[in-house]
Coordinates of N, CA and C and ligand atoms in Angstrom, one line a residue:
M1 N -10.5 8.6 10.3 CA -9.2 8.0 10.0 C -8.7 7.4 11.3
V2 N -8.1 6.2 11.2 CA -7.6 5.5 12.3 C -6.0 5.5 12.2
V3 N -5.4 5.9 13.2 CA -3.9 6.1 13.2 C -3.3 4.7 13.3
S4 N -2.2 4.5 12.5 CA -1.5 3.2 12.5 C -0.9 3.0 13.9
R5 N -0.9 1.7 14.4 CA -0.4 1.4 15.7 C 0.9 0.7 15.6
R6 N 1.5 0.7 14.4 CA 2.8 0.0 14.1 C 3.8 0.5 15.2
G7 N 4.4 -0.4 15.9 CA 5.4 0.0 16.9 C 4.9 0.4 18.2
A8 N 3.6 0.6 18.3 CA 3.0 1.1 19.6 C 2.9 -0.1 20.6
S9 N 3.0 0.2 21.9 CA 2.9 -0.8 22.9 C 1.4 -1.1 23.0
A10 N 1.0 -2.3 23.5 CA -0.4 -2.7 23.6 C -1.1 -1.8 24.5
R11 N -0.4 -1.1 25.5 CA -1.1 -0.2 26.4 C -1.3 1.2 25.9
A12 N -0.7 1.5 24.7 CA -0.8 2.8 24.2 C -2.3 3.1 23.8
P13 N -2.8 4.3 24.1 CA -4.2 4.6 23.8 C -4.5 4.6 22.3
R14 N -5.7 4.1 22.0 CA -6.1 4.1 20.6 C -6.7 5.5 20.2
T15 N -6.4 6.0 19.1 CA -6.9 7.3 18.7 C -7.7 7.1 17.4
N16 N -8.9 7.6 17.4 CA -9.8 7.7 16.2 C -10.1 9.1 16.0
F17 N -9.5 9.7 14.9 CA -9.6 11.1 14.6 C -11.0 11.5 14.3
E18 N -11.9 10.6 13.9 CA -13.3 11.0 13.6 C -14.0 11.4 14.8
S19 N -13.5 11.0 16.0 CA -14.1 11.4 17.2 C -13.6 12.7 17.7
L20 N -12.6 13.3 17.1 CA -12.0 14.6 17.5 C -12.6 15.6 16.5
A21 N -13.7 16.3 17.0 CA -14.4 17.1 16.1 C -13.5 18.2 15.4
N22 N -12.6 18.7 16.2 CA -11.8 19.9 15.7 C -10.5 19.5 15.0
S23 N -10.3 18.2 14.8 CA -9.0 17.8 14.3 C -9.0 17.9 12.7
R24 N -7.8 18.2 12.2 CA -7.7 18.4 10.8 C -6.2 18.0 10.4
I25 N -6.1 17.2 9.5 CA -4.7 16.8 9.0 C -4.5 17.6 7.7
I26 N -3.4 18.4 7.8 CA -3.0 19.2 6.6 C -1.9 18.5 5.9
V27 N -2.1 18.2 4.6 CA -1.0 17.5 3.9 C -0.4 18.5 2.9
G28 N 1.0 18.6 3.0 CA 1.7 19.5 2.1 C 3.0 19.9 2.7
D29 N 3.7 20.8 2.1 CA 5.0 21.3 2.6 C 4.8 22.0 3.9
C30 N 5.5 21.6 4.9 CA 5.2 22.1 6.2 C 5.4 23.7 6.3
I31 N 6.4 24.1 5.6 CA 6.7 25.6 5.7 C 5.6 26.4 5.0
A32 N 5.2 25.9 3.8 CA 4.1 26.6 3.1 C 2.8 26.5 3.8
E33 N 2.5 25.4 4.4 CA 1.2 25.2 5.1 C 1.2 26.0 6.4
M34 N 2.3 26.0 7.1 CA 2.3 26.8 8.4 C 2.2 28.3 8.1
S35 N 2.7 28.7 6.9 CA 2.6 30.2 6.7 C 1.1 30.6 6.5
K36 N 0.2 29.6 6.3 CA -1.2 30.0 6.1 C -2.0 30.0 7.4
L37 N -1.3 29.6 8.5 CA -1.9 29.5 9.8 C -1.8 30.9 10.5
P38 N -2.7 31.3 11.3 CA -2.6 32.5 12.1 C -1.4 32.5 13.0
A39 N -0.8 33.6 13.2 CA 0.3 33.7 14.2 C -0.2 33.4 15.6
A40 N 0.6 32.9 16.5 CA 0.3 32.7 17.9 C -1.0 31.9 18.1
S41 N -1.2 30.9 17.3 CA -2.5 30.1 17.4 C -2.3 28.7 17.8
I42 N -1.1 28.2 18.0 CA -0.8 26.8 18.3 C -0.3 26.6 19.7
D43 N -0.9 25.6 20.3 CA -0.5 25.3 21.7 C 0.7 24.4 21.8
L44 N 0.9 23.5 20.9 CA 2.0 22.5 21.0 C 2.4 22.0 19.6
V45 N 3.7 22.0 19.5 CA 4.3 21.5 18.2 C 5.1 20.2 18.5
F46 N 4.9 19.2 17.7 CA 5.7 18.0 17.8 C 6.3 17.8 16.4
A47 N 7.6 17.7 16.3 CA 8.3 17.6 15.0 C 9.2 16.4 15.0
D48 N 9.1 15.6 13.9 CA 10.1 14.5 13.7 C 10.7 14.8 12.3
P49 N 11.7 15.7 12.3 CA 12.1 16.2 11.0 C 13.1 15.2 10.3
P50 N 13.4 15.4 9.0 CA 14.3 14.5 8.3 C 15.6 14.4 9.1
Y51 N 16.2 13.1 9.1 CA 17.4 12.8 9.9 C 18.7 13.4 9.3
N52 N 18.7 13.6 8.0 CA 19.9 13.9 7.3 C 20.9 12.8 7.5
L53 N 20.6 11.6 7.2 CA 21.4 10.4 7.4 C 22.7 10.4 6.6
Q54 N 22.7 11.2 5.5 CA 24.0 11.3 4.7 C 24.4 10.0 4.2
L55 N 23.5 9.1 3.8 CA 23.9 7.8 3.3 C 24.6 7.9 2.0
K56 N 25.8 7.3 1.9 CA 26.5 7.3 0.6 C 26.5 5.9 0.1
G57 N 25.6 5.6 -0.8 CA 25.5 4.3 -1.4 C 24.7 3.4 -0.5
E58 N 24.7 2.1 -0.9 CA 23.8 1.1 -0.3 C 24.4 0.6 1.0
L59 N 23.6 0.4 2.0 CA 24.1 -0.2 3.3 C 23.9 -1.7 3.2
K60 N 25.0 -2.4 3.6 CA 25.0 -3.9 3.6 C 25.4 -4.4 4.9
R61 N 24.8 -5.6 5.2 CA 25.3 -6.4 6.4 C 26.6 -7.1 6.0
P62 N 27.2 -7.7 7.1 CA 28.5 -8.4 6.7 C 28.3 -9.5 5.7
D63 N 27.0 -10.1 5.7 CA 26.8 -11.2 4.7 C 26.4 -10.6 3.4
E64 N 26.6 -9.3 3.2 CA 26.3 -8.6 1.9 C 24.8 -8.4 1.6
S65 N 23.9 -8.8 2.6 CA 22.5 -8.5 2.3 C 22.2 -7.0 2.5
H66 N 21.2 -6.6 1.9 CA 20.8 -5.2 1.8 C 20.1 -4.8 3.1
V67 N 20.5 -3.6 3.7 CA 19.8 -3.0 4.8 C 18.7 -2.0 4.3
D68 N 17.5 -2.2 4.8 CA 16.4 -1.4 4.4 C 16.5 -0.1 5.1
A69 N 17.2 0.9 4.6 CA 17.4 2.2 5.3 C 16.6 3.3 4.7
V70 N 16.6 4.5 5.3 CA 15.8 5.6 4.8 C 16.6 6.2 3.6
T71 N 16.1 6.0 2.4 CA 16.9 6.5 1.3 C 15.9 7.5 0.5
D72 N 14.9 7.9 1.1 CA 13.9 8.8 0.4 C 14.5 10.1 0.1
D73 N 13.9 10.7 -1.0 CA 14.3 12.1 -1.4 C 14.2 13.1 -0.3
W74 N 13.2 12.9 0.6 CA 13.0 14.0 1.6 C 14.2 14.0 2.6
D75 N 15.0 12.9 2.6 CA 16.2 12.9 3.5 C 17.5 13.2 2.8
K76 N 17.4 13.7 1.6 CA 18.6 14.0 0.8 C 18.9 15.5 0.8
F77 N 20.0 15.9 1.5 CA 20.4 17.3 1.5 C 21.9 17.3 1.0
S78 N 22.2 18.2 0.2 CA 23.5 18.2 -0.4 C 24.6 18.6 0.5
S79 N 24.3 19.3 1.6 CA 25.3 19.7 2.6 C 24.7 20.0 3.9
F80 N 25.5 20.1 4.9 CA 25.0 20.5 6.2 C 24.3 21.9 6.1
A81 N 24.9 22.8 5.3 CA 24.4 24.1 5.1 C 22.9 24.1 4.6
V82 N 22.7 23.2 3.6 CA 21.4 23.1 3.0 C 20.4 22.6 4.1
Y83 N 20.8 21.6 4.8 CA 20.0 21.0 5.9 C 19.7 22.1 6.9
D84 N 20.7 22.9 7.3 CA 20.5 23.9 8.3 C 19.5 25.0 7.8
D85 N 19.6 25.3 6.5 CA 18.7 26.3 6.0 C 17.2 25.8 6.1
F86 N 17.0 24.5 5.7 CA 15.7 23.9 5.8 C 15.2 23.9 7.3
T87 N 16.1 23.5 8.2 CA 15.8 23.5 9.6 C 15.4 24.8 10.1
R88 N 16.2 25.8 9.8 CA 15.9 27.2 10.2 C 14.5 27.6 9.7
A89 N 14.2 27.3 8.5 CA 12.9 27.8 7.9 C 11.7 27.1 8.6
W90 N 11.8 25.8 8.8 CA 10.6 25.2 9.4 C 10.5 25.6 10.9
L91 N 11.6 25.8 11.6 CA 11.6 26.2 13.0 C 11.0 27.6 13.1
L92 N 11.4 28.5 12.2 CA 10.8 29.8 12.2 C 9.3 29.8 12.0
G93 N 8.9 28.9 11.1 CA 7.5 28.8 10.8 C 6.8 28.3 12.1
C94 N 7.4 27.4 12.8 CA 6.8 26.9 14.0 C 6.7 28.1 15.1
R95 N 7.8 28.8 15.2 CA 7.9 29.8 16.2 C 6.8 30.9 16.0
R96 N 6.5 31.2 14.7 CA 5.5 32.2 14.4 C 4.1 31.8 14.8
V97 N 3.8 30.5 14.6 CA 2.4 30.1 15.0 C 2.3 29.7 16.4
M98 N 3.4 29.6 17.2 CA 3.2 29.1 18.6 C 2.7 30.3 19.4
K99 N 1.7 29.9 20.3 CA 1.3 30.9 21.3 C 2.4 31.1 22.3
P100 N 2.4 32.2 23.1 CA 3.5 32.5 24.0 C 3.6 31.4 25.0
S101 N 2.5 30.7 25.3 CA 2.6 29.6 26.3 C 2.9 28.2 25.7
A102 N 3.1 28.2 24.4 CA 3.2 26.9 23.7 C 4.6 26.4 23.9
T103 N 4.7 25.1 23.7 CA 6.1 24.4 23.7 C 6.2 23.6 22.5
I104 N 7.5 23.3 22.2 CA 7.8 22.5 21.0 C 8.6 21.3 21.4
W105 N 8.3 20.2 20.8 CA 9.1 19.0 20.9 C 9.7 18.6 19.6
V106 N 11.0 18.4 19.6 CA 11.6 17.9 18.3 C 12.4 16.7 18.6
I107 N 12.2 15.6 17.9 CA 12.9 14.4 18.1 C 13.9 14.1 16.9
G108 N 15.0 13.6 17.3 CA 16.0 13.3 16.3 C 17.1 12.3 16.8
S109 N 18.0 12.0 15.9 CA 19.1 11.1 16.3 C 20.4 11.9 16.3
Y110 N 21.5 11.2 16.6 CA 22.8 11.9 16.6 C 23.1 12.5 15.2
H111 N 22.4 12.0 14.2 CA 22.7 12.6 12.9 C 22.3 14.0 12.7
N112 N 21.2 14.4 13.4 CA 20.7 15.7 13.2 C 20.4 16.5 14.5
I113 N 20.2 15.9 15.6 CA 19.7 16.6 16.8 C 20.6 17.7 17.3
F114 N 21.9 17.5 17.2 CA 22.7 18.6 17.7 C 22.6 19.8 16.8
R115 N 22.5 19.6 15.5 CA 22.4 20.8 14.6 C 21.0 21.5 14.9
V116 N 20.0 20.6 15.1 CA 18.7 21.2 15.3 C 18.7 22.0 16.7
G117 N 19.3 21.4 17.7 CA 19.3 22.1 19.0 C 20.1 23.4 18.9
A118 N 21.2 23.4 18.2 CA 21.9 24.7 18.1 C 21.1 25.7 17.4
I119 N 20.5 25.3 16.3 CA 19.7 26.3 15.5 C 18.5 26.8 16.4
M120 N 17.9 25.9 17.2 CA 16.8 26.3 18.0 C 17.3 27.4 19.0
Q121 N 18.4 27.2 19.6 CA 19.0 28.2 20.5 C 19.3 29.5 19.7
D122 N 19.9 29.4 18.5 CA 20.2 30.6 17.8 C 18.9 31.4 17.4
L123 N 17.8 30.7 17.2 CA 16.6 31.4 16.9 C 15.8 32.0 18.1
G124 N 16.3 31.6 19.3 CA 15.7 32.2 20.5 C 14.8 31.3 21.2
F125 N 14.6 30.0 20.8 CA 13.9 29.1 21.6 C 14.6 28.9 22.9
W126 N 13.9 28.5 23.9 CA 14.4 28.3 25.3 C 14.3 26.8 25.6
L127 N 15.5 26.2 25.6 CA 15.4 24.7 25.9 C 15.0 24.4 27.3
L128 N 14.1 23.5 27.5 CA 13.6 23.2 28.8 C 14.1 21.9 29.3
N129 N 14.2 20.9 28.5 CA 14.7 19.6 28.8 C 15.1 18.9 27.5
D130 N 15.9 17.8 27.7 CA 16.0 16.9 26.6 C 15.6 15.5 27.2
I131 N 15.0 14.7 26.5 CA 14.4 13.4 26.9 C 15.0 12.4 26.0
V132 N 15.5 11.3 26.6 CA 16.0 10.2 25.8 C 14.8 9.2 25.6
W133 N 14.6 8.9 24.3 CA 13.6 7.9 24.0 C 14.3 6.6 23.6
R134 N 14.3 5.7 24.6 CA 15.0 4.4 24.4 C 14.3 3.5 23.5
K135 N 15.0 2.9 22.6 CA 14.4 2.0 21.6 C 14.5 0.6 22.2
S136 N 13.4 -0.1 22.2 CA 13.4 -1.5 22.7 C 13.9 -2.5 21.7
N137 N 13.9 -2.1 20.4 CA 14.4 -3.0 19.4 C 15.3 -2.4 18.4
P138 N 16.5 -1.8 18.9 CA 17.3 -1.1 18.0 C 17.9 -2.0 16.9
M139 N 18.2 -1.4 15.8 CA 18.9 -2.2 14.7 C 20.3 -2.5 15.3
P140 N 20.8 -3.7 15.1 CA 22.1 -4.0 15.6 C 23.2 -3.3 14.8
N141 N 24.3 -3.0 15.4 CA 25.4 -2.4 14.6 C 26.1 -3.6 13.9
F142 N 25.9 -3.8 12.6 CA 26.3 -5.0 11.9 C 27.8 -5.1 11.8
R143 N 28.5 -4.0 11.7 CA 29.9 -4.2 11.4 C 30.7 -4.2 12.7
G144 N 30.1 -3.8 13.8 CA 30.7 -3.9 15.1 C 31.8 -2.9 15.3
R145 N 31.8 -1.8 14.5 CA 32.8 -0.8 14.7 C 32.3 0.4 15.5
R146 N 31.0 0.4 15.8 CA 30.5 1.5 16.6 C 29.5 0.8 17.6
F147 N 29.0 1.7 18.6 CA 28.0 1.2 19.5 C 26.7 1.1 18.8
T148 N 25.9 0.2 19.3 CA 24.5 0.1 18.8 C 23.8 1.4 19.2
N149 N 23.1 2.0 18.3 CA 22.5 3.3 18.6 C 21.0 3.0 19.0
A150 N 20.8 3.1 20.3 CA 19.5 2.5 20.8 C 18.6 3.6 21.4
H151 N 18.8 4.9 21.0 CA 17.9 5.9 21.5 C 17.8 7.1 20.5
E152 N 16.7 7.8 20.7 CA 16.6 9.1 20.0 C 16.5 10.2 21.1
T153 N 16.8 11.4 20.8 CA 16.7 12.5 21.8 C 15.5 13.4 21.4
M154 N 14.7 13.8 22.4 CA 13.7 14.7 22.2 C 14.1 16.0 22.9
I155 N 14.1 17.1 22.2 CA 14.3 18.4 22.8 C 12.9 19.0 23.1
W156 N 12.8 19.5 24.3 CA 11.5 20.2 24.6 C 11.9 21.7 24.9
A157 N 11.2 22.6 24.3 CA 11.6 24.0 24.4 C 10.3 24.9 24.4
A158 N 10.6 26.1 25.0 CA 9.5 27.1 25.0 C 9.9 28.1 23.8
R159 N 8.9 28.9 23.5 CA 9.1 29.8 22.4 C 10.2 30.8 22.6
D160 N 10.4 31.3 23.8 CA 11.5 32.1 24.1 C 11.8 32.1 25.7
E161 N 12.8 32.7 26.1 CA 13.2 32.6 27.5 C 12.1 33.1 28.4
H162 N 11.4 34.1 28.0 CA 10.4 34.7 28.9 C 9.0 34.2 28.7
A163 N 8.8 33.2 27.8 CA 7.5 32.6 27.6 C 7.1 31.8 28.8
R164 N 5.9 31.8 29.1 CA 5.4 31.0 30.2 C 4.9 29.6 29.6
A165 N 5.9 28.7 29.6 CA 5.5 27.4 29.0 C 4.6 26.6 30.0
T166 N 3.7 25.9 29.4 CA 2.8 25.1 30.2 C 3.2 23.6 30.0
R167 N 3.1 22.8 31.1 CA 3.4 21.4 31.0 C 2.2 20.6 31.5
S168 N 1.7 19.8 30.7 CA 0.6 18.9 31.1 C 1.2 17.8 31.9
T169 N 0.7 17.6 33.1 CA 1.3 16.5 34.0 C 0.7 15.2 33.6
T170 N 1.4 14.2 33.9 CA 1.0 12.8 33.6 C 1.5 11.9 34.8
K171 N 0.8 10.8 34.9 CA 1.2 9.9 36.0 C 2.5 9.2 35.7
R172 N 2.8 9.1 34.4 CA 4.0 8.4 34.0 C 5.2 9.1 34.5
S173 N 6.2 8.4 35.0 CA 7.4 9.1 35.4 C 8.4 9.0 34.3
R174 N 8.2 8.0 33.4 CA 9.1 7.9 32.2 C 8.3 7.9 30.9
P175 N 8.9 8.4 29.9 CA 8.2 8.3 28.6 C 8.1 6.8 28.2
P176 N 7.1 6.4 27.4 CA 7.1 5.1 27.0 C 8.2 4.8 25.9
T177 N 8.6 3.5 25.9 CA 9.5 3.1 24.8 C 8.8 3.0 23.5
R178 N 9.5 3.3 22.4 CA 8.8 3.1 21.1 C 9.8 2.4 20.2
T179 N 9.2 1.8 19.2 CA 10.1 1.2 18.2 C 10.3 2.2 17.1
C180 N 11.4 2.1 16.4 CA 11.7 3.1 15.5 C 12.7 2.5 14.4
R181 N 12.5 2.9 13.2 CA 13.5 2.5 12.2 C 14.8 3.1 12.5
H182 N 15.8 2.3 12.4 CA 17.1 2.8 12.9 C 18.2 2.3 11.9
V183 N 19.1 3.2 11.6 CA 20.1 2.9 10.6 C 21.5 3.0 11.1
P184 N 22.2 1.9 11.3 CA 23.6 2.0 11.8 C 24.5 2.4 10.6
I185 N 25.4 3.2 10.9 CA 26.4 3.6 9.8 C 27.8 3.3 10.4
G186 N 28.6 2.6 9.6 CA 29.9 2.3 10.0 C 30.1 0.9 10.5
Ligands
SAM1 C1 11.9 11.4 10.2 S1 10.5 11.2 9.2 C2 9.1 11.3 10.3 C3 8.2 10.1 10.2 C4 7.0 10.2 11.1 N1 7.3 10.4 12.4 C5 6.3 8.9 10.9 O1 6.2 8.1 11.9 O2 5.7 8.6 9.9 C6 10.4 12.8 8.4 C7 9.1 13.1 7.7 O3 9.1 14.5 7.2 C8 8.4 14.5 6.0 N2 8.9 15.8 5.3 C9 10.1 16.0 4.9 N3 10.2 17.3 4.4 C10 9.0 17.8 4.6 C11 8.4 19.1 4.3 N4 9.1 20.1 3.7 N5 7.1 19.3 4.6 C12 6.4 18.3 5.2 N6 6.9 17.1 5.5 C13 8.1 16.9 5.2 C14 8.8 13.3 5.3 O4 7.9 12.9 4.3 C15 8.9 12.3 6.4 O5 7.7 11.6 6.5

């Protein structure tokens, strides 16, 4: 399987999963699938969870044209409480499978990242850093009533305060920019 390079910079490394003998992609509900994995078996978690965009109706530009936004069922939650319950469930699933030395990365936008961060702290994760992922091609704010939203936030955390998190070092001093679908509201 070859991973899509949509949005990747030309310098980003190419990945061919056939060359990774131990790689396996598990398709399914993340909470159900993680429950089948052994406890304390995972070195690193990277999660890009639903944004909970709370879109009410169709998004339109000032010229009345339609904005192609995320309107999929997986991003529909009837309330913050329902979103929080889902977030707690998958984060607990992650925590169970993480090794004591493992770390977790969670990326999100202002729509969800503050709720996710608070829940992570409530569950005992130990926040190590937050990293701003700057978008090189943000969606303009069509109505001009808010600032253009040109970044996402990544939370990096250890399993708990006393866990010995490991950090792989890299020559890069800054994370690479990435392109990302972005939805302005307001
Ligand atoms: C913000 S998007 C992440 C997209 C991803 N980073 C990509 O580039 O394709 C959230 C993703 O979570 C998936 N998702 C939502 N609920 C899920 C669940 N319970 N189990 C597994 N995946 C889920 C959705 O299908 C969606 O692809």
